[in-house]
Every structure is written in structure tokens, then in C-alpha cells.
C-alpha atoms as a printed R data frame, in Angstrom:
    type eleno elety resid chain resno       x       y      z
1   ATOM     1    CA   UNK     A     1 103.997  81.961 93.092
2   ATOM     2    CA   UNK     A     2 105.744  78.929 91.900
3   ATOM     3    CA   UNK     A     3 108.159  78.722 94.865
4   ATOM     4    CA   UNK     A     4 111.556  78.278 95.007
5   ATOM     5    CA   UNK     A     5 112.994  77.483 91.691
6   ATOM     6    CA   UNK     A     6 116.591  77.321 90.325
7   ATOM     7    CA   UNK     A     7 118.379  77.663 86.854
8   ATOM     8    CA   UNK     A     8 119.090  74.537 85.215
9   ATOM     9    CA   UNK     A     9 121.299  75.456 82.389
10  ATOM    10    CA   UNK     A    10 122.141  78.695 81.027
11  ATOM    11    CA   UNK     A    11 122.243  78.489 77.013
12  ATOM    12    CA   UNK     A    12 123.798  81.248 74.430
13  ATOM    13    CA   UNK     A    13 124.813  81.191 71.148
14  ATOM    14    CA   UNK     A    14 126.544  82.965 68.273
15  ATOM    15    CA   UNK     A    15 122.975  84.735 66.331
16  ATOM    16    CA   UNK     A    16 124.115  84.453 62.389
17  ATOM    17    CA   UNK     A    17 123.953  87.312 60.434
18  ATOM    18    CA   UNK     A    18 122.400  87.693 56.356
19  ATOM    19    CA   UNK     A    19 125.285  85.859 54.566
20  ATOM    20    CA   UNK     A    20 123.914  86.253 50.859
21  ATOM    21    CA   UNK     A    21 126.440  83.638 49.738
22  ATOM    22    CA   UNK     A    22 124.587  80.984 52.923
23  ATOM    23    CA   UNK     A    23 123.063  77.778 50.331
24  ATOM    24    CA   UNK     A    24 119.232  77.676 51.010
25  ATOM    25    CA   UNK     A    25 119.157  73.838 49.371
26  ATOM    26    CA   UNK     A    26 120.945  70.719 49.367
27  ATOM    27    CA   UNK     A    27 119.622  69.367 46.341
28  ATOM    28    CA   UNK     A    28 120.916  65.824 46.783
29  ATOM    29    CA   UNK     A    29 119.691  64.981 50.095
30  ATOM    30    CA   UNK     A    30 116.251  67.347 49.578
31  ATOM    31    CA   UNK     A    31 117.098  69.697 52.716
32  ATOM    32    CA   UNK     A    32 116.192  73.451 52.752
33  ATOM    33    CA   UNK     A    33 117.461  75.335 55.623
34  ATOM    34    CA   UNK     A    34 114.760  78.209 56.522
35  ATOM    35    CA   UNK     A    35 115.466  80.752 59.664
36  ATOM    36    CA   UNK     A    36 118.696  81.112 61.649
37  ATOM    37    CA   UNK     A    37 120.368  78.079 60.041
38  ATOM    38    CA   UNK     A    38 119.197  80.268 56.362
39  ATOM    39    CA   UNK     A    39 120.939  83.229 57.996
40  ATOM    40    CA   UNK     A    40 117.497  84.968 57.607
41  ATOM    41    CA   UNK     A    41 118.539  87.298 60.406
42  ATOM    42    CA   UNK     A    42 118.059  91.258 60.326
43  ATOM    43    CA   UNK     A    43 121.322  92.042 61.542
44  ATOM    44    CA   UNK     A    44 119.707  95.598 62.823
45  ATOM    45    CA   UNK     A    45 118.093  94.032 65.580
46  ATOM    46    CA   UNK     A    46 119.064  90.159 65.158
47  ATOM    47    CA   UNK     A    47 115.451  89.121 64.398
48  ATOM    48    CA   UNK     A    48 114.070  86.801 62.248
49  ATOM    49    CA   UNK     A    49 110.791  85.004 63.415
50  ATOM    50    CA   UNK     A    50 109.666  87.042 60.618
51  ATOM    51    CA   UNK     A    51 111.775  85.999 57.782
52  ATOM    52    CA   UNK     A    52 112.080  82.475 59.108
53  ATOM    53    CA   UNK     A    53 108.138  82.330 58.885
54  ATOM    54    CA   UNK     A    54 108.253  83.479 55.328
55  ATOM    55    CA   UNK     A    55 111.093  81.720 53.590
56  ATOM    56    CA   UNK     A    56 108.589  78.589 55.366
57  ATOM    57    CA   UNK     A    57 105.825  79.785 53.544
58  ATOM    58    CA   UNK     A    58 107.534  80.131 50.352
59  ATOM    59    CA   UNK     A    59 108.873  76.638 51.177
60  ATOM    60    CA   UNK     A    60 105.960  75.235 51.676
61  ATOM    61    CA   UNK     A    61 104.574  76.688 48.509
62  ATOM    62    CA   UNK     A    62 106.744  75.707 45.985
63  ATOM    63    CA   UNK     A    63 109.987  74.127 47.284
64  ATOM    64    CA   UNK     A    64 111.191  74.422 43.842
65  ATOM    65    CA   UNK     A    65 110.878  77.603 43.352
66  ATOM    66    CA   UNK     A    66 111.843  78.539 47.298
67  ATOM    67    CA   UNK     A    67 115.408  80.065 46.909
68  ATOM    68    CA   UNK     A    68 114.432  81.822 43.467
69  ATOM    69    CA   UNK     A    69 111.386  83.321 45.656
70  ATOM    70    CA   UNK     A    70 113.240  84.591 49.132
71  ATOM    71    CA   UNK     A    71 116.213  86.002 46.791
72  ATOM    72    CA   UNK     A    72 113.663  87.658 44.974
73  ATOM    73    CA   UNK     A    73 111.125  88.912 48.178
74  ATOM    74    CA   UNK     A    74 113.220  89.251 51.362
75  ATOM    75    CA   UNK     A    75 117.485  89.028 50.157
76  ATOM    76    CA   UNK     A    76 117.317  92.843 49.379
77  ATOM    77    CA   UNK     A    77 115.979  93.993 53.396
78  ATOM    78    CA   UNK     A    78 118.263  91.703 54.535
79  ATOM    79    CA   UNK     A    79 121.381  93.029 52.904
80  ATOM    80    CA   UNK     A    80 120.198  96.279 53.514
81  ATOM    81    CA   UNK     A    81 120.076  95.337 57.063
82  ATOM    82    CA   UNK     A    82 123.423  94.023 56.989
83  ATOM    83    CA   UNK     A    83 124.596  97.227 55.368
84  ATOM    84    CA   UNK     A    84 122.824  99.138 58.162
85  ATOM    85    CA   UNK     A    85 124.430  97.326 61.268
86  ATOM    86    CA   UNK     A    86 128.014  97.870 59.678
87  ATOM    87    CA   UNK     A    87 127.775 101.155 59.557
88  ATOM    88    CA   UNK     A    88 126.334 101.623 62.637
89  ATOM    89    CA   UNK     A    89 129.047  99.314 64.178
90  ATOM    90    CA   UNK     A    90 131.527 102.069 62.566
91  ATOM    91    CA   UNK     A    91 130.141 105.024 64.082
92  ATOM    92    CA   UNK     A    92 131.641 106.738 66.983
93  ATOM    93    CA   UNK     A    93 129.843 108.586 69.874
94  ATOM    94    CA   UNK     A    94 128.790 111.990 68.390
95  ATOM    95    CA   UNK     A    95 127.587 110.039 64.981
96  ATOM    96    CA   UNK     A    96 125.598 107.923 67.316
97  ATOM    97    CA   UNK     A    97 124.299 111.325 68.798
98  ATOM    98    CA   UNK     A    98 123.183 112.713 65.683
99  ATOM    99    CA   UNK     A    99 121.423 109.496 64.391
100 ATOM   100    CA   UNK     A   100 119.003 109.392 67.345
101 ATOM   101    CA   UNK     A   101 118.704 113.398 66.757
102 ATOM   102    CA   UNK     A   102 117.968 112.659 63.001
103 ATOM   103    CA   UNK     A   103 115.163 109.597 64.199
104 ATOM   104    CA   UNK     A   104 113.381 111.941 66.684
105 ATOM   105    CA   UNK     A   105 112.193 114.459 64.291
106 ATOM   106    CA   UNK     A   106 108.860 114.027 63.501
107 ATOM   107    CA   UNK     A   107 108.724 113.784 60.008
108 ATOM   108    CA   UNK     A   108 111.310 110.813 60.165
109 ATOM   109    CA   UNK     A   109 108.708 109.397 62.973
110 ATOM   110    CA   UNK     A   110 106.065 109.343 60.469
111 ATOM   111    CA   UNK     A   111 107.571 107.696 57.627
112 ATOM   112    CA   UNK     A   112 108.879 105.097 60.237
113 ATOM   113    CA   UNK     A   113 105.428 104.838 61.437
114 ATOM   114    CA   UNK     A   114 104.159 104.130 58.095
115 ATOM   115    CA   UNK     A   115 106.200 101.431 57.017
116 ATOM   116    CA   UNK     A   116 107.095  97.952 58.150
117 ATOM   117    CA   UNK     A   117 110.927  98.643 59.471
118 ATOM   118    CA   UNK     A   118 111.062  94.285 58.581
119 ATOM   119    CA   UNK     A   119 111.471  95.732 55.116
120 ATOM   120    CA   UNK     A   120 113.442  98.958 55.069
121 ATOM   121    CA   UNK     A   121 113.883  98.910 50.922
122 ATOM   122    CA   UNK     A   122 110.180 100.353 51.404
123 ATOM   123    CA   UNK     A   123 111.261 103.056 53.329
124 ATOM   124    CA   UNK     A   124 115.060 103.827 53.394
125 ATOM   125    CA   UNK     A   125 114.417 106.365 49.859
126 ATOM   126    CA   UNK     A   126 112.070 108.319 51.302
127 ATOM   127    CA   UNK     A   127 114.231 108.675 54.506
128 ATOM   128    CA   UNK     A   128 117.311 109.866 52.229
129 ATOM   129    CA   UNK     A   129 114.969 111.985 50.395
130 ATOM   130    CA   UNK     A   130 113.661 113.774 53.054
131 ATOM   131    CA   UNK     A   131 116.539 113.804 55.541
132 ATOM   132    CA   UNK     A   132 119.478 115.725 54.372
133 ATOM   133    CA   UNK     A   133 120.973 115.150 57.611
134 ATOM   134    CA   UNK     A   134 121.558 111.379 56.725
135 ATOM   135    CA   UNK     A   135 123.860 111.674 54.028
136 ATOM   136    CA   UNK     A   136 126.469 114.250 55.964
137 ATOM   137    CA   UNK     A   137 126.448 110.961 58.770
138 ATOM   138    CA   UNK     A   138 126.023 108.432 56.009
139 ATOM   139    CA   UNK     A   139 129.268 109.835 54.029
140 ATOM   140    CA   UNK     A   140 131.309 110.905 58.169
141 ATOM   141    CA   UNK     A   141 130.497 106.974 58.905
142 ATOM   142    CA   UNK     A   142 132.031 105.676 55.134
143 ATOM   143    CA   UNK     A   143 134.531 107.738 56.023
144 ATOM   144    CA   UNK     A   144 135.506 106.228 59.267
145 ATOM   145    CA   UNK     A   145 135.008 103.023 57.602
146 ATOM   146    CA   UNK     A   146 137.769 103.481 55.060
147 ATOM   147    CA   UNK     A   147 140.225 105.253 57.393
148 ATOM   148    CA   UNK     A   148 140.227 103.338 60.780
């Protein structure tokens, strides 16, 4: 044990969602913003150690050719991230219910298993293919969406 210890400072923060409009580069001064100030944030589960190591990758590559390259790799997942957390912001109770009913089936646990959920374009198809169930709460959420 470390003994007796107390809390200096307490620190929070706003976490910044995907903003698809958010300028990577400031071409004058020769600044690239990478990570949370990038808004490379999955707004399903506000992570993006992922993305932010990435987009410094591609930086680090080819700063050139950076924003061309995390449009082109990552800006899809994250807006369908961002597309994700709305509607799951819009759903009441008994949608809520019958997503985690639609995620515990087994065959939805597989293709989740198979697939890297940092990326759902790889998946999110064969979900809506498979899962009929999705689109009757996909189309009950839109609708409480446009009428609330």
C-alpha cells in the first residue's frame, strides 16, 4: 500500500464527437490536428486511441497526402458511428430492449466476433442482411426521430 493519499484535482471535459466538416490542416502555419482535437472519436463508445494512432501514421507517412488518406480509410466508420449513437440517443426503453435482444442472438454474436467493431462499414451489411429484426427498430427509431 501506498498510504494515505488524497485527490489533487479532479479533471473532465467535453469528449468531441466525428464532425466530418472538423479541418485536419492548417496549411499556412503547417499544423495537422490528429485524435480528439481531429474529432477522430467513435461516438458509439467515445474512443479513439485507435483512430488517433492511425490518422498519426498516415501523418507520418505522407503529410501531404494525410487528410486525402483518413477521409478515404477511417471518415466512413466514423460517420457511421455518429449515425449509430443518434439513433441510439433517439430510442426509448422498449427499442433499447429489443436491440440488446437482437445483439444476444448468436448469429449476430458471431458476425460481431468476426469483425473489428473499430470499423463497423465491415460489418453493419451483413448485420442488416441477416437480422430482419434491425430494420423494424431501425425504421420505429427514424420514426421517433422525425416525430418527437
Amino acid at each position: 500500500m501506498l498510504g494515505a493519499s488524497e485527490i489533487l484535482e479532479d479533471q473532465s471535459g467535453t469528449i468531441p464527437l466525428y464532425n466530418h466538416k472538423q479541418n485536419l490542416r492548417k496549411e499556412k502555419e503547417n499544423i495537422f490536428l490528429i485524435g480528439d482535437a481531429a474529432t477522430q472519436v467513435k461516438a458509439t463508445t467515445y474512443g479513439g486511441i485507435i483512430y488517433g494512432l492511425i490518422a498519426g501514421n498516415f501523418l507520418a507517412r505522407d503529410k501531404e497526402s494525410y487528410v486525402k488518406n483518413f477521409n478515404k480509410k477511417l471518415g466512413k466508420d466514423l460517420w457511421i458511428s455518429l449515425k449509430m449513437r443518434e439513433m441510439m440517443n433517439s430510442m426509448d426503453e422498449k427499442q433499447s430492449n429489443e436491440m440488446i435482444e437482437i445483439f444476444q442472438k448468436k448469429n449476430n454474436i458471431d458476425i460481431l466476433g468476426k469483425h473489428d467493431r473499430d470499423f463497423p462499414s465491415k460489418f453493419i451489411l451483413q448485420l442488416l442482411m441477416k437480422e430482419t429484426k434491425l430494420w423494424k427498430l431501425g425504421f420505429g427509431i427514424f420514426k421517433n426521430k422525425i416525430f418527437s
